[in-house]
Amino acid sequence: MAFDLEIAFEPVHEFMNSLHSYICRKSHKKIDLAPCWAQETKERLTPEFARLLDDMLVNGDWGFAYLTAFVAPEGLGVDGFLDWFGQLSTHDLIELFAANGNEFPEEDIEVFHEKTIHLFRQWHEQYFEHVDPAILLALEQEKQDRLRRLTEIDGEEFVDETTNGMLFKPLPEIEKLVLVPQYHFQPLNMVAQYGSMLVCHYNARIYLGDEDLIPTHDLRLLRSLGEKNRMKILKFLNQGPRTFTEIVSHLKLSKGITHDHISKLRSAGVLYAHFEGENLTEYSLRRRALDQLQERIYRYIEEG
């Protein structure tokens, strides 16, 4: 591969992922957490903090906050991370952001720091420290499984298998791709570029309590195919990679409806999503998912 590949997981990564999942309100109906998760979480928060989160946007400031989870020393745990972040000086923050290709206005950084540490501490106290420990254990196990798998297959195939269909174009400015398993934002993914580092929070396909059922991911794959416009998309992409605009034009549907169909196919793993840095540029057909479907169905039917 043209860039270094790293598999990372620290509890602070899921801490940040859970907060992102809550403030990204437009995704609440798309994630695998129970539809009532956001509302039930809100009811556990103090009214003041709930209003603060209601006013938050997934914008530039959030991108700076998110970066801190990936530049903090390893092994701190969430409490240690909060202590580390709280002790950073204004100068430390400016240098930290600049070293990762991001310039923060110096006159605003003190206010940013105060607001962000308050945000982090309140989210931890009111939500994250009460999260089921099995989630973090499963994510750590996923990291270890991925590290072993990386010794068995090459980098490009590994990224495809791990992310369920994300392809990252080699770019001169990208030196490292960091793959981080995530639970709260499943089945969606998050990609962010910080200087020469590209971070991908991927859907780890962890479904606690699925042991006696057909896996959620396999059900998603089956359901994604049961709609004529999605089959039209697959047939169109069989001709080669296409941009979102080209797919919209081909289907003659609205952008919103087309995006919803594509999202369901992506979540099922039957599409490749092509990225240049953090920008998604086009889609193509991921045949391997369809090839594996019949085997998975028979395996489920024949078990027990």
JSON list of C-alpha atoms in Angstrom, two decimals, residues 136-289:
[
{"chain": "A", "resi": 136, "resn": "LEU", "atom": "CA", "xyz": [-15.46, -2.00, 25.09]},
{"chain": "A", "resi": 137, "resn": "LEU", "atom": "CA", "xyz": [-14.34, -5.59, 25.56]},
{"chain": "A", "resi": 138, "resn": "ALA", "atom": "CA", "xyz": [-15.82, -6.54, 22.18]},
{"chain": "A", "resi": 139, "resn": "LEU", "atom": "CA", "xyz": [-14.10, -3.60, 20.49]},
{"chain": "A", "resi": 140, "resn": "GLU", "atom": "CA", "xyz": [-10.75, -4.53, 22.03]},
{"chain": "A", "resi": 141, "resn": "GLN", "atom": "CA", "xyz": [-11.26, -8.11, 20.84]},
{"chain": "A", "resi": 142, "resn": "GLU", "atom": "CA", "xyz": [-12.08, -6.80, 17.36]},
{"chain": "A", "resi": 143, "resn": "LYS", "atom": "CA", "xyz": [-8.80, -4.88, 17.37]},
{"chain": "A", "resi": 144, "resn": "GLN", "atom": "CA", "xyz": [-6.84, -8.01, 18.32]},
{"chain": "A", "resi": 145, "resn": "ASP", "atom": "CA", "xyz": [-8.65, -10.09, 15.68]},
{"chain": "A", "resi": 146, "resn": "ARG", "atom": "CA", "xyz": [-7.87, -7.47, 13.04]},
{"chain": "A", "resi": 147, "resn": "LEU", "atom": "CA", "xyz": [-4.20, -7.38, 14.01]},
{"chain": "A", "resi": 148, "resn": "ARG", "atom": "CA", "xyz": [-3.99, -11.15, 13.56]},
{"chain": "A", "resi": 149, "resn": "ARG", "atom": "CA", "xyz": [-5.85, -10.97, 10.26]},
{"chain": "A", "resi": 150, "resn": "LEU", "atom": "CA", "xyz": [-3.43, -8.35, 8.98]},
{"chain": "A", "resi": 151, "resn": "THR", "atom": "CA", "xyz": [-0.66, -10.96, 9.09]},
{"chain": "A", "resi": 152, "resn": "GLU", "atom": "CA", "xyz": [-2.69, -13.22, 6.78]},
{"chain": "A", "resi": 153, "resn": "ILE", "atom": "CA", "xyz": [-3.80, -10.99, 3.89]},
{"chain": "A", "resi": 154, "resn": "ASP", "atom": "CA", "xyz": [-2.35, -7.99, 2.11]},
{"chain": "A", "resi": 155, "resn": "GLY", "atom": "CA", "xyz": [-3.16, -4.40, 2.96]},
{"chain": "A", "resi": 156, "resn": "GLU", "atom": "CA", "xyz": [-5.71, -3.56, 0.27]},
{"chain": "A", "resi": 157, "resn": "GLU", "atom": "CA", "xyz": [-7.72, -6.74, 0.80]},
{"chain": "A", "resi": 158, "resn": "PHE", "atom": "CA", "xyz": [-7.47, -6.20, 4.56]},
{"chain": "A", "resi": 159, "resn": "VAL", "atom": "CA", "xyz": [-8.93, -2.68, 4.36]},
{"chain": "A", "resi": 160, "resn": "ASP", "atom": "CA", "xyz": [-11.75, -3.92, 2.13]},
{"chain": "A", "resi": 161, "resn": "GLU", "atom": "CA", "xyz": [-12.62, -6.82, 4.46]},
{"chain": "A", "resi": 162, "resn": "THR", "atom": "CA", "xyz": [-12.30, -4.76, 7.63]},
{"chain": "A", "resi": 163, "resn": "THR", "atom": "CA", "xyz": [-14.35, -1.76, 6.50]},
{"chain": "A", "resi": 164, "resn": "ASN", "atom": "CA", "xyz": [-16.90, -3.81, 4.54]},
{"chain": "A", "resi": 165, "resn": "GLY", "atom": "CA", "xyz": [-16.21, -2.06, 1.26]},
{"chain": "A", "resi": 166, "resn": "MET", "atom": "CA", "xyz": [-14.23, 1.17, 1.69]},
{"chain": "A", "resi": 167, "resn": "LEU", "atom": "CA", "xyz": [-11.45, 1.90, -0.79]},
{"chain": "A", "resi": 168, "resn": "PHE", "atom": "CA", "xyz": [-8.89, 4.64, -0.17]},
{"chain": "A", "resi": 169, "resn": "LYS", "atom": "CA", "xyz": [-7.04, 6.05, -3.14]},
{"chain": "A", "resi": 170, "resn": "PRO", "atom": "CA", "xyz": [-3.31, 6.51, -2.54]},
{"chain": "A", "resi": 171, "resn": "LEU", "atom": "CA", "xyz": [-2.54, 10.23, -2.34]},
{"chain": "A", "resi": 172, "resn": "PRO", "atom": "CA", "xyz": [0.89, 11.86, -1.88]},
{"chain": "A", "resi": 173, "resn": "GLU", "atom": "CA", "xyz": [-0.29, 13.77, 1.18]},
{"chain": "A", "resi": 174, "resn": "ILE", "atom": "CA", "xyz": [-1.62, 10.67, 3.00]},
{"chain": "A", "resi": 175, "resn": "GLU", "atom": "CA", "xyz": [1.06, 8.82, 4.95]},
{"chain": "A", "resi": 176, "resn": "LYS", "atom": "CA", "xyz": [-1.02, 6.80, 7.40]},
{"chain": "A", "resi": 177, "resn": "LEU", "atom": "CA", "xyz": [-4.49, 5.24, 7.51]},
{"chain": "A", "resi": 178, "resn": "VAL", "atom": "CA", "xyz": [-5.79, 4.52, 11.02]},
{"chain": "A", "resi": 179, "resn": "LEU", "atom": "CA", "xyz": [-8.66, 2.01, 11.21]},
{"chain": "A", "resi": 180, "resn": "VAL", "atom": "CA", "xyz": [-10.67, 2.19, 14.42]},
{"chain": "A", "resi": 181, "resn": "PRO", "atom": "CA", "xyz": [-13.54, -0.21, 15.24]},
{"chain": "A", "resi": 182, "resn": "GLN", "atom": "CA", "xyz": [-16.68, 1.50, 16.49]},
{"chain": "A", "resi": 183, "resn": "TYR", "atom": "CA", "xyz": [-19.99, 0.42, 18.00]},
{"chain": "A", "resi": 184, "resn": "HIS", "atom": "CA", "xyz": [-22.31, 3.37, 18.61]},
{"chain": "A", "resi": 185, "resn": "PHE", "atom": "CA", "xyz": [-22.36, 4.67, 15.03]},
{"chain": "A", "resi": 186, "resn": "GLN", "atom": "CA", "xyz": [-22.91, 1.27, 13.37]},
{"chain": "A", "resi": 187, "resn": "PRO", "atom": "CA", "xyz": [-23.52, 0.58, 10.52]},
{"chain": "A", "resi": 188, "resn": "LEU", "atom": "CA", "xyz": [-22.24, 3.98, 9.39]},
{"chain": "A", "resi": 189, "resn": "ASN", "atom": "CA", "xyz": [-18.60, 4.99, 9.10]},
{"chain": "A", "resi": 190, "resn": "MET", "atom": "CA", "xyz": [-16.68, 8.17, 9.80]},
{"chain": "A", "resi": 191, "resn": "VAL", "atom": "CA", "xyz": [-13.64, 9.37, 7.86]},
{"chain": "A", "resi": 192, "resn": "ALA", "atom": "CA", "xyz": [-11.55, 12.40, 8.81]},
{"chain": "A", "resi": 193, "resn": "GLN", "atom": "CA", "xyz": [-8.22, 13.68, 7.53]},
{"chain": "A", "resi": 194, "resn": "TYR", "atom": "CA", "xyz": [-5.78, 15.38, 9.86]},
{"chain": "A", "resi": 195, "resn": "GLY", "atom": "CA", "xyz": [-2.66, 16.46, 8.01]},
{"chain": "A", "resi": 196, "resn": "SER", "atom": "CA", "xyz": [-1.02, 13.31, 6.67]},
{"chain": "A", "resi": 197, "resn": "MET", "atom": "CA", "xyz": [-3.20, 11.02, 8.82]},
{"chain": "A", "resi": 198, "resn": "LEU", "atom": "CA", "xyz": [-6.51, 9.59, 7.63]},
{"chain": "A", "resi": 199, "resn": "VAL", "atom": "CA", "xyz": [-8.75, 8.21, 10.39]},
{"chain": "A", "resi": 200, "resn": "CYS", "atom": "CA", "xyz": [-11.55, 5.77, 9.56]},
{"chain": "A", "resi": 201, "resn": "HIS", "atom": "CA", "xyz": [-13.96, 4.76, 12.30]},
{"chain": "A", "resi": 202, "resn": "TYR", "atom": "CA", "xyz": [-15.39, 1.60, 10.74]},
{"chain": "A", "resi": 203, "resn": "ASN", "atom": "CA", "xyz": [-18.48, -0.47, 11.50]},
{"chain": "A", "resi": 204, "resn": "ALA", "atom": "CA", "xyz": [-17.13, -3.34, 13.61]},
{"chain": "A", "resi": 205, "resn": "ARG", "atom": "CA", "xyz": [-20.35, -5.35, 13.10]},
{"chain": "A", "resi": 206, "resn": "ILE", "atom": "CA", "xyz": [-20.62, -6.09, 16.83]},
{"chain": "A", "resi": 207, "resn": "TYR", "atom": "CA", "xyz": [-24.15, -7.08, 17.84]},
{"chain": "A", "resi": 208, "resn": "LEU", "atom": "CA", "xyz": [-24.39, -8.13, 21.47]},
{"chain": "A", "resi": 209, "resn": "GLY", "atom": "CA", "xyz": [-27.02, -10.81, 22.02]},
{"chain": "A", "resi": 210, "resn": "ASP", "atom": "CA", "xyz": [-27.08, -12.08, 18.42]},
{"chain": "A", "resi": 211, "resn": "GLU", "atom": "CA", "xyz": [-25.66, -15.51, 19.28]},
{"chain": "A", "resi": 212, "resn": "ASP", "atom": "CA", "xyz": [-28.85, -17.48, 18.61]},
{"chain": "A", "resi": 213, "resn": "LEU", "atom": "CA", "xyz": [-30.08, -15.45, 15.63]},
{"chain": "A", "resi": 214, "resn": "ILE", "atom": "CA", "xyz": [-29.07, -14.93, 12.04]},
{"chain": "A", "resi": 215, "resn": "PRO", "atom": "CA", "xyz": [-26.42, -12.20, 12.29]},
{"chain": "A", "resi": 216, "resn": "THR", "atom": "CA", "xyz": [-27.72, -8.66, 11.96]},
{"chain": "A", "resi": 217, "resn": "HIS", "atom": "CA", "xyz": [-25.28, -7.93, 9.17]},
{"chain": "A", "resi": 218, "resn": "ASP", "atom": "CA", "xyz": [-26.56, -10.86, 7.09]},
{"chain": "A", "resi": 219, "resn": "LEU", "atom": "CA", "xyz": [-30.16, -9.75, 7.63]},
{"chain": "A", "resi": 220, "resn": "ARG", "atom": "CA", "xyz": [-29.20, -6.26, 6.49]},
{"chain": "A", "resi": 221, "resn": "LEU", "atom": "CA", "xyz": [-27.69, -7.70, 3.32]},
{"chain": "A", "resi": 222, "resn": "LEU", "atom": "CA", "xyz": [-30.85, -9.67, 2.52]},
{"chain": "A", "resi": 223, "resn": "ARG", "atom": "CA", "xyz": [-33.14, -6.72, 3.19]},
{"chain": "A", "resi": 224, "resn": "SER", "atom": "CA", "xyz": [-31.03, -4.34, 1.12]},
{"chain": "A", "resi": 225, "resn": "LEU", "atom": "CA", "xyz": [-31.68, -6.39, -2.03]},
{"chain": "A", "resi": 226, "resn": "GLY", "atom": "CA", "xyz": [-35.46, -6.47, -1.71]},
{"chain": "A", "resi": 227, "resn": "GLU", "atom": "CA", "xyz": [-36.16, -3.19, -3.52]},
{"chain": "A", "resi": 228, "resn": "LYS", "atom": "CA", "xyz": [-36.22, -2.63, -7.29]},
{"chain": "A", "resi": 229, "resn": "ASN", "atom": "CA", "xyz": [-34.38, 0.70, -7.32]},
{"chain": "A", "resi": 230, "resn": "ARG", "atom": "CA", "xyz": [-31.51, -0.76, -5.33]},
{"chain": "A", "resi": 231, "resn": "MET", "atom": "CA", "xyz": [-31.26, -3.60, -7.83]},
{"chain": "A", "resi": 232, "resn": "LYS", "atom": "CA", "xyz": [-31.15, -0.96, -10.57]},
{"chain": "A", "resi": 233, "resn": "ILE", "atom": "CA", "xyz": [-28.24, 0.67, -8.79]},
{"chain": "A", "resi": 234, "resn": "LEU", "atom": "CA", "xyz": [-26.35, -2.63, -8.60]},
{"chain": "A", "resi": 235, "resn": "LYS", "atom": "CA", "xyz": [-26.98, -3.30, -12.28]},
{"chain": "A", "resi": 236, "resn": "PHE", "atom": "CA", "xyz": [-25.80, 0.21, -13.17]},
{"chain": "A", "resi": 237, "resn": "LEU", "atom": "CA", "xyz": [-22.64, -0.14, -11.08]},
{"chain": "A", "resi": 238, "resn": "ASN", "atom": "CA", "xyz": [-21.88, -3.47, -12.71]},
{"chain": "A", "resi": 239, "resn": "GLN", "atom": "CA", "xyz": [-20.77, -1.37, -15.70]},
{"chain": "A", "resi": 240, "resn": "GLY", "atom": "CA", "xyz": [-18.10, 0.36, -13.60]},
{"chain": "A", "resi": 241, "resn": "PRO", "atom": "CA", "xyz": [-17.65, 3.01, -10.89]},
{"chain": "A", "resi": 242, "resn": "ARG", "atom": "CA", "xyz": [-20.18, 5.86, -10.90]},
{"chain": "A", "resi": 243, "resn": "THR", "atom": "CA", "xyz": [-20.53, 9.13, -9.02]},
{"chain": "A", "resi": 244, "resn": "PHE", "atom": "CA", "xyz": [-23.55, 9.95, -6.89]},
{"chain": "A", "resi": 245, "resn": "THR", "atom": "CA", "xyz": [-24.70, 12.45, -9.52]},
{"chain": "A", "resi": 246, "resn": "GLU", "atom": "CA", "xyz": [-24.56, 9.78, -12.22]},
{"chain": "A", "resi": 247, "resn": "ILE", "atom": "CA", "xyz": [-26.61, 7.38, -10.09]},
{"chain": "A", "resi": 248, "resn": "VAL", "atom": "CA", "xyz": [-29.24, 10.06, -9.42]},
{"chain": "A", "resi": 249, "resn": "SER", "atom": "CA", "xyz": [-29.47, 10.78, -13.14]},
{"chain": "A", "resi": 250, "resn": "HIS", "atom": "CA", "xyz": [-29.78, 7.09, -13.96]},
{"chain": "A", "resi": 251, "resn": "LEU", "atom": "CA", "xyz": [-32.55, 6.41, -11.41]},
{"chain": "A", "resi": 252, "resn": "LYS", "atom": "CA", "xyz": [-34.41, 9.66, -12.09]},
{"chain": "A", "resi": 253, "resn": "LEU", "atom": "CA", "xyz": [-35.23, 9.91, -8.39]},
{"chain": "A", "resi": 254, "resn": "SER", "atom": "CA", "xyz": [-34.56, 12.72, -5.91]},
{"chain": "A", "resi": 255, "resn": "LYS", "atom": "CA", "xyz": [-31.13, 13.05, -4.34]},
{"chain": "A", "resi": 256, "resn": "GLY", "atom": "CA", "xyz": [-32.59, 12.26, -0.91]},
{"chain": "A", "resi": 257, "resn": "ILE", "atom": "CA", "xyz": [-34.25, 9.01, -1.98]},
{"chain": "A", "resi": 258, "resn": "THR", "atom": "CA", "xyz": [-31.21, 7.96, -4.00]},
{"chain": "A", "resi": 259, "resn": "HIS", "atom": "CA", "xyz": [-28.91, 8.67, -1.07]},
{"chain": "A", "resi": 260, "resn": "ASP", "atom": "CA", "xyz": [-31.10, 6.53, 1.19]},
{"chain": "A", "resi": 261, "resn": "HIS", "atom": "CA", "xyz": [-30.93, 3.59, -1.25]},
{"chain": "A", "resi": 262, "resn": "ILE", "atom": "CA", "xyz": [-27.15, 3.94, -1.55]},
{"chain": "A", "resi": 263, "resn": "SER", "atom": "CA", "xyz": [-26.76, 4.15, 2.24]},
{"chain": "A", "resi": 264, "resn": "LYS", "atom": "CA", "xyz": [-28.63, 0.88, 2.70]},
{"chain": "A", "resi": 265, "resn": "LEU", "atom": "CA", "xyz": [-26.55, -0.86, 0.04]},
{"chain": "A", "resi": 266, "resn": "ARG", "atom": "CA", "xyz": [-23.34, 0.51, 1.55]},
{"chain": "A", "resi": 267, "resn": "SER", "atom": "CA", "xyz": [-24.33, -0.62, 5.04]},
{"chain": "A", "resi": 268, "resn": "ALA", "atom": "CA", "xyz": [-24.99, -4.09, 3.65]},
{"chain": "A", "resi": 269, "resn": "GLY", "atom": "CA", "xyz": [-21.52, -4.18, 2.11]},
{"chain": "A", "resi": 270, "resn": "VAL", "atom": "CA", "xyz": [-22.60, -4.66, -1.52]},
{"chain": "A", "resi": 271, "resn": "LEU", "atom": "CA", "xyz": [-21.04, -1.38, -2.67]},
{"chain": "A", "resi": 272, "resn": "TYR", "atom": "CA", "xyz": [-17.51, -0.10, -2.68]},
{"chain": "A", "resi": 273, "resn": "ALA", "atom": "CA", "xyz": [-17.22, 3.49, -1.47]},
{"chain": "A", "resi": 274, "resn": "HIS", "atom": "CA", "xyz": [-14.19, 5.13, -3.11]},
{"chain": "A", "resi": 275, "resn": "PHE", "atom": "CA", "xyz": [-12.44, 7.82, -1.05]},
{"chain": "A", "resi": 276, "resn": "GLU", "atom": "CA", "xyz": [-9.85, 10.42, -1.92]},
{"chain": "A", "resi": 277, "resn": "GLY", "atom": "CA", "xyz": [-8.71, 11.56, 1.48]},
{"chain": "A", "resi": 278, "resn": "GLU", "atom": "CA", "xyz": [-11.91, 12.14, 3.46]},
{"chain": "A", "resi": 279, "resn": "ASN", "atom": "CA", "xyz": [-13.97, 12.82, 0.33]},
{"chain": "A", "resi": 280, "resn": "LEU", "atom": "CA", "xyz": [-16.24, 10.10, -1.05]},
{"chain": "A", "resi": 281, "resn": "THR", "atom": "CA", "xyz": [-15.98, 10.34, -4.84]},
{"chain": "A", "resi": 282, "resn": "GLU", "atom": "CA", "xyz": [-17.77, 7.35, -6.38]},
{"chain": "A", "resi": 283, "resn": "TYR", "atom": "CA", "xyz": [-19.30, 3.90, -5.89]},
{"chain": "A", "resi": 284, "resn": "SER", "atom": "CA", "xyz": [-18.83, 0.52, -7.52]},
{"chain": "A", "resi": 285, "resn": "LEU", "atom": "CA", "xyz": [-20.24, -3.00, -7.19]},
{"chain": "A", "resi": 286, "resn": "ARG", "atom": "CA", "xyz": [-18.72, -5.19, -4.48]},
{"chain": "A", "resi": 287, "resn": "ARG", "atom": "CA", "xyz": [-19.26, -8.67, -5.90]},
{"chain": "A", "resi": 288, "resn": "ARG", "atom": "CA", "xyz": [-17.65, -10.54, -3.03]},
{"chain": "A", "resi": 289, "resn": "ALA", "atom": "CA", "xyz": [-20.59, -9.72, -0.72]}
]
